[in-house]
Amino acid sequence: MASPSISTDYTLVLTDENGCQISLSIKVIIQSDTDIFTPTGFSPNGDQVNDRFKIFGKNPNLTIEKLNIFDRWGELIYEENNVSIGSQIGWDGTFKGLPLNPGTFVFYLKIKESGRTIYGDINLVR
């Protein structure tokens, strides 16, 4: 049994009683998407600090397959699809070009490489 924390190559060599050998090699690849951070709030007030809701991760090349943000009635108010964590635009707290009032919103996130999905709440603070 093995539990590597980084990607690792393993080779198993078996020898029978006659000295004949067979070997098997396998590479275990560890994906680093477990280091994804989803903020619980943001403040789109124009001060250039925390003005957009964005996903953060150790690996900026992971792909956000889908990011959907919904209001409390379930209406889709923002989506961003098939962008890397490092190149995402992020939600600016508006809907149809108008700033939304402070409140709690729900997001759905799917990471392409692992198929991992994350759900959560976002607090918009002005």
PDB file of C-alpha atoms in Angstrom:
ATOM      1  CA  MET A   1       0.000   0.000   0.000  1.00  0.00           C
ATOM      2  CA  ALA A   2       1.279   3.466  -0.882  1.00  0.00           C
ATOM      3  CA  SER A   3       0.005   6.968  -0.133  1.00  0.00           C
ATOM      4  CA  PRO A   4       2.324   9.403  -1.914  1.00  0.00           C
ATOM      5  CA  SER A   5       1.871  13.140  -1.418  1.00  0.00           C
ATOM      6  CA  ILE A   6       3.613  13.959  -4.715  1.00  0.00           C
ATOM      7  CA  SER A   7       3.594  12.220  -8.107  1.00  0.00           C
ATOM      8  CA  THR A   8       5.747   9.084  -7.825  1.00  0.00           C
ATOM      9  CA  ASP A   9       6.988   6.204 -10.016  1.00  0.00           C
ATOM     10  CA  TYR A  10       6.805   2.687  -8.535  1.00  0.00           C
ATOM     11  CA  THR A  11       8.414  -0.501  -9.877  1.00  0.00           C
ATOM     12  CA  LEU A  12       7.544  -3.982  -8.612  1.00  0.00           C
ATOM     13  CA  VAL A  13       9.948  -6.847  -9.404  1.00  0.00           C
ATOM     14  CA  LEU A  14       8.874 -10.447  -8.751  1.00  0.00           C
ATOM     15  CA  THR A  15      11.306 -13.361  -8.855  1.00  0.00           C
ATOM     16  CA  ASP A  16      10.161 -16.991  -8.900  1.00  0.00           C
ATOM     17  CA  GLU A  17      12.058 -19.987  -7.455  1.00  0.00           C
ATOM     18  CA  ASN A  18      13.902 -20.497 -10.792  1.00  0.00           C
ATOM     19  CA  GLY A  19      15.232 -16.933 -10.810  1.00  0.00           C
ATOM     20  CA  CYS A  20      12.893 -15.720 -13.533  1.00  0.00           C
ATOM     21  CA  GLN A  21      11.812 -12.132 -13.051  1.00  0.00           C
ATOM     22  CA  ILE A  22       8.954  -9.975 -14.142  1.00  0.00           C
ATOM     23  CA  SER A  23       8.588  -6.302 -13.427  1.00  0.00           C
ATOM     24  CA  LEU A  24       5.746  -3.840 -13.496  1.00  0.00           C
ATOM     25  CA  SER A  25       6.055  -0.066 -13.396  1.00  0.00           C
ATOM     26  CA  ILE A  26       3.317   2.415 -12.592  1.00  0.00           C
ATOM     27  CA  LYS A  27       3.252   6.186 -12.187  1.00  0.00           C
ATOM     28  CA  VAL A  28       0.885   7.633  -9.584  1.00  0.00           C
ATOM     29  CA  ILE A  29       0.030  11.228 -10.493  1.00  0.00           C
ATOM     30  CA  ILE A  30      -1.145  13.487  -7.704  1.00  0.00           C
ATOM     31  CA  GLN A  31      -3.375  16.326  -8.890  1.00  0.00           C
ATOM     32  CA  SER A  32      -3.034  19.520  -6.907  1.00  0.00           C
ATOM     33  CA  ASP A  33      -6.602  20.806  -7.220  1.00  0.00           C
ATOM     34  CA  THR A  34      -7.192  20.152  -3.534  1.00  0.00           C
ATOM     35  CA  ASP A  35      -5.581  23.517  -2.886  1.00  0.00           C
ATOM     36  CA  ILE A  36      -8.523  25.465  -4.346  1.00  0.00           C
ATOM     37  CA  PHE A  37      -9.734  28.407  -2.291  1.00  0.00           C
ATOM     38  CA  THR A  38     -13.175  29.940  -2.731  1.00  0.00           C
ATOM     39  CA  PRO A  39     -13.666  33.178  -0.803  1.00  0.00           C
ATOM     40  CA  THR A  40     -16.834  33.586   1.238  1.00  0.00           C
ATOM     41  CA  GLY A  41     -17.191  37.256   0.451  1.00  0.00           C
ATOM     42  CA  PHE A  42     -16.026  40.208  -1.615  1.00  0.00           C
ATOM     43  CA  SER A  43     -16.574  43.954  -1.736  1.00  0.00           C
ATOM     44  CA  PRO A  44     -17.022  45.372  -5.246  1.00  0.00           C
ATOM     45  CA  ASN A  45     -16.791  49.015  -4.172  1.00  0.00           C
ATOM     46  CA  GLY A  46     -14.175  50.255  -6.643  1.00  0.00           C
ATOM     47  CA  ASP A  47     -11.240  50.475  -4.222  1.00  0.00           C
ATOM     48  CA  GLN A  48      -9.253  47.896  -6.280  1.00  0.00           C
ATOM     49  CA  VAL A  49      -9.142  45.551  -3.258  1.00  0.00           C
ATOM     50  CA  ASN A  50     -11.275  42.398  -3.350  1.00  0.00           C
ATOM     51  CA  ASP A  51     -13.539  43.911  -6.045  1.00  0.00           C
ATOM     52  CA  ARG A  52     -14.203  40.623  -7.877  1.00  0.00           C
ATOM     53  CA  PHE A  53     -15.198  37.155  -6.731  1.00  0.00           C
ATOM     54  CA  LYS A  54     -12.487  34.846  -8.084  1.00  0.00           C
ATOM     55  CA  ILE A  55     -11.354  31.282  -7.501  1.00  0.00           C
ATOM     56  CA  PHE A  56      -7.795  30.868  -6.226  1.00  0.00           C
ATOM     57  CA  GLY A  57      -5.563  27.817  -6.447  1.00  0.00           C
ATOM     58  CA  LYS A  58      -2.031  26.564  -6.063  1.00  0.00           C
ATOM     59  CA  ASN A  59      -2.057  25.556  -9.738  1.00  0.00           C
ATOM     60  CA  PRO A  60      -3.148  28.547 -11.882  1.00  0.00           C
ATOM     61  CA  ASN A  61      -3.387  26.271 -14.945  1.00  0.00           C
ATOM     62  CA  LEU A  62      -6.320  24.232 -13.647  1.00  0.00           C
ATOM     63  CA  THR A  63      -9.417  24.805 -15.755  1.00  0.00           C
ATOM     64  CA  ILE A  64     -12.633  26.195 -14.353  1.00  0.00           C
ATOM     65  CA  GLU A  65     -14.992  24.143 -16.496  1.00  0.00           C
ATOM     66  CA  LYS A  66     -17.993  25.919 -15.042  1.00  0.00           C
ATOM     67  CA  LEU A  67     -18.567  28.681 -12.504  1.00  0.00           C
ATOM     68  CA  ASN A  68     -22.210  29.642 -11.982  1.00  0.00           C
ATOM     69  CA  ILE A  69     -23.480  32.201  -9.471  1.00  0.00           C
ATOM     70  CA  PHE A  70     -27.151  32.341  -8.500  1.00  0.00           C
ATOM     71  CA  ASP A  71     -29.257  34.782  -6.505  1.00  0.00           C
ATOM     72  CA  ARG A  72     -31.542  33.700  -3.656  1.00  0.00           C
ATOM     73  CA  TRP A  73     -34.362  32.942  -6.112  1.00  0.00           C
ATOM     74  CA  GLY A  74     -32.162  30.625  -8.168  1.00  0.00           C
ATOM     75  CA  GLU A  75     -31.670  32.964 -11.109  1.00  0.00           C
ATOM     76  CA  LEU A  76     -28.313  32.601 -12.861  1.00  0.00           C
ATOM     77  CA  ILE A  77     -26.619  35.991 -12.540  1.00  0.00           C
ATOM     78  CA  TYR A  78     -23.046  35.164 -13.603  1.00  0.00           C
ATOM     79  CA  GLU A  79     -21.205  32.388 -15.387  1.00  0.00           C
ATOM     80  CA  GLU A  80     -17.681  31.765 -16.565  1.00  0.00           C
ATOM     81  CA  ASN A  81     -16.718  28.619 -18.463  1.00  0.00           C
ATOM     82  CA  ASN A  82     -13.535  26.896 -19.633  1.00  0.00           C
ATOM     83  CA  VAL A  83     -10.960  29.359 -18.331  1.00  0.00           C
ATOM     84  CA  SER A  84      -7.859  28.723 -16.278  1.00  0.00           C
ATOM     85  CA  ILE A  85      -7.789  29.843 -12.671  1.00  0.00           C
ATOM     86  CA  GLY A  86      -5.008  32.245 -13.647  1.00  0.00           C
ATOM     87  CA  SER A  87      -6.939  33.902 -16.486  1.00  0.00           C
ATOM     88  CA  GLN A  88     -10.477  34.141 -15.107  1.00  0.00           C
ATOM     89  CA  ILE A  89     -12.315  37.466 -15.128  1.00  0.00           C
ATOM     90  CA  GLY A  90     -14.321  36.940 -11.950  1.00  0.00           C
ATOM     91  CA  TRP A  91     -17.706  38.337 -10.928  1.00  0.00           C
ATOM     92  CA  ASP A  92     -17.876  42.073 -10.277  1.00  0.00           C
ATOM     93  CA  GLY A  93     -21.128  42.049  -8.283  1.00  0.00           C
ATOM     94  CA  THR A  94     -23.349  43.233 -11.134  1.00  0.00           C
ATOM     95  CA  PHE A  95     -26.265  41.718 -13.008  1.00  0.00           C
ATOM     96  CA  LYS A  96     -27.283  43.005 -16.452  1.00  0.00           C
ATOM     97  CA  GLY A  97     -24.841  45.869 -15.971  1.00  0.00           C
ATOM     98  CA  LEU A  98     -26.317  47.084 -12.670  1.00  0.00           C
ATOM     99  CA  PRO A  99     -24.690  46.748  -9.232  1.00  0.00           C
ATOM    100  CA  LEU A 100     -26.515  44.327  -6.964  1.00  0.00           C
ATOM    101  CA  ASN A 101     -27.418  45.107  -3.377  1.00  0.00           C
ATOM    102  CA  PRO A 102     -25.445  43.443  -0.585  1.00  0.00           C
ATOM    103  CA  GLY A 103     -26.563  39.909   0.033  1.00  0.00           C
ATOM    104  CA  THR A 104     -25.740  36.229  -0.049  1.00  0.00           C
ATOM    105  CA  PHE A 105     -25.394  34.357  -3.330  1.00  0.00           C
ATOM    106  CA  VAL A 106     -24.711  30.709  -4.177  1.00  0.00           C
ATOM    107  CA  PHE A 107     -22.013  29.395  -6.497  1.00  0.00           C
ATOM    108  CA  TYR A 108     -21.389  26.112  -8.313  1.00  0.00           C
ATOM    109  CA  LEU A 109     -17.836  25.375  -9.453  1.00  0.00           C
ATOM    110  CA  LYS A 110     -16.564  22.446 -11.522  1.00  0.00           C
ATOM    111  CA  ILE A 111     -12.846  21.836 -12.111  1.00  0.00           C
ATOM    112  CA  LYS A 112     -12.230  20.164 -15.475  1.00  0.00           C
ATOM    113  CA  GLU A 113      -9.103  18.103 -14.742  1.00  0.00           C
ATOM    114  CA  SER A 114     -10.573  16.257 -11.769  1.00  0.00           C
ATOM    115  CA  GLY A 115     -14.314  16.637 -12.302  1.00  0.00           C
ATOM    116  CA  ARG A 116     -14.409  17.981  -8.751  1.00  0.00           C
ATOM    117  CA  THR A 117     -17.424  20.132  -7.896  1.00  0.00           C
ATOM    118  CA  ILE A 118     -17.625  22.703  -5.125  1.00  0.00           C
ATOM    119  CA  TYR A 119     -20.743  24.510  -3.883  1.00  0.00           C
ATOM    120  CA  GLY A 120     -20.800  27.456  -1.549  1.00  0.00           C
ATOM    121  CA  ASP A 121     -22.086  30.852  -0.469  1.00  0.00           C
ATOM    122  CA  ILE A 122     -20.718  34.277  -1.358  1.00  0.00           C
ATOM    123  CA  ASN A 123     -21.430  37.417   0.620  1.00  0.00           C
ATOM    124  CA  LEU A 124     -21.481  40.582  -1.450  1.00  0.00           C
ATOM    125  CA  VAL A 125     -20.581  43.525   0.793  1.00  0.00           C
ATOM    126  CA  ARG A 126     -20.568  47.162  -0.321  1.00  0.00           C
TER     127      ARG A 126
END
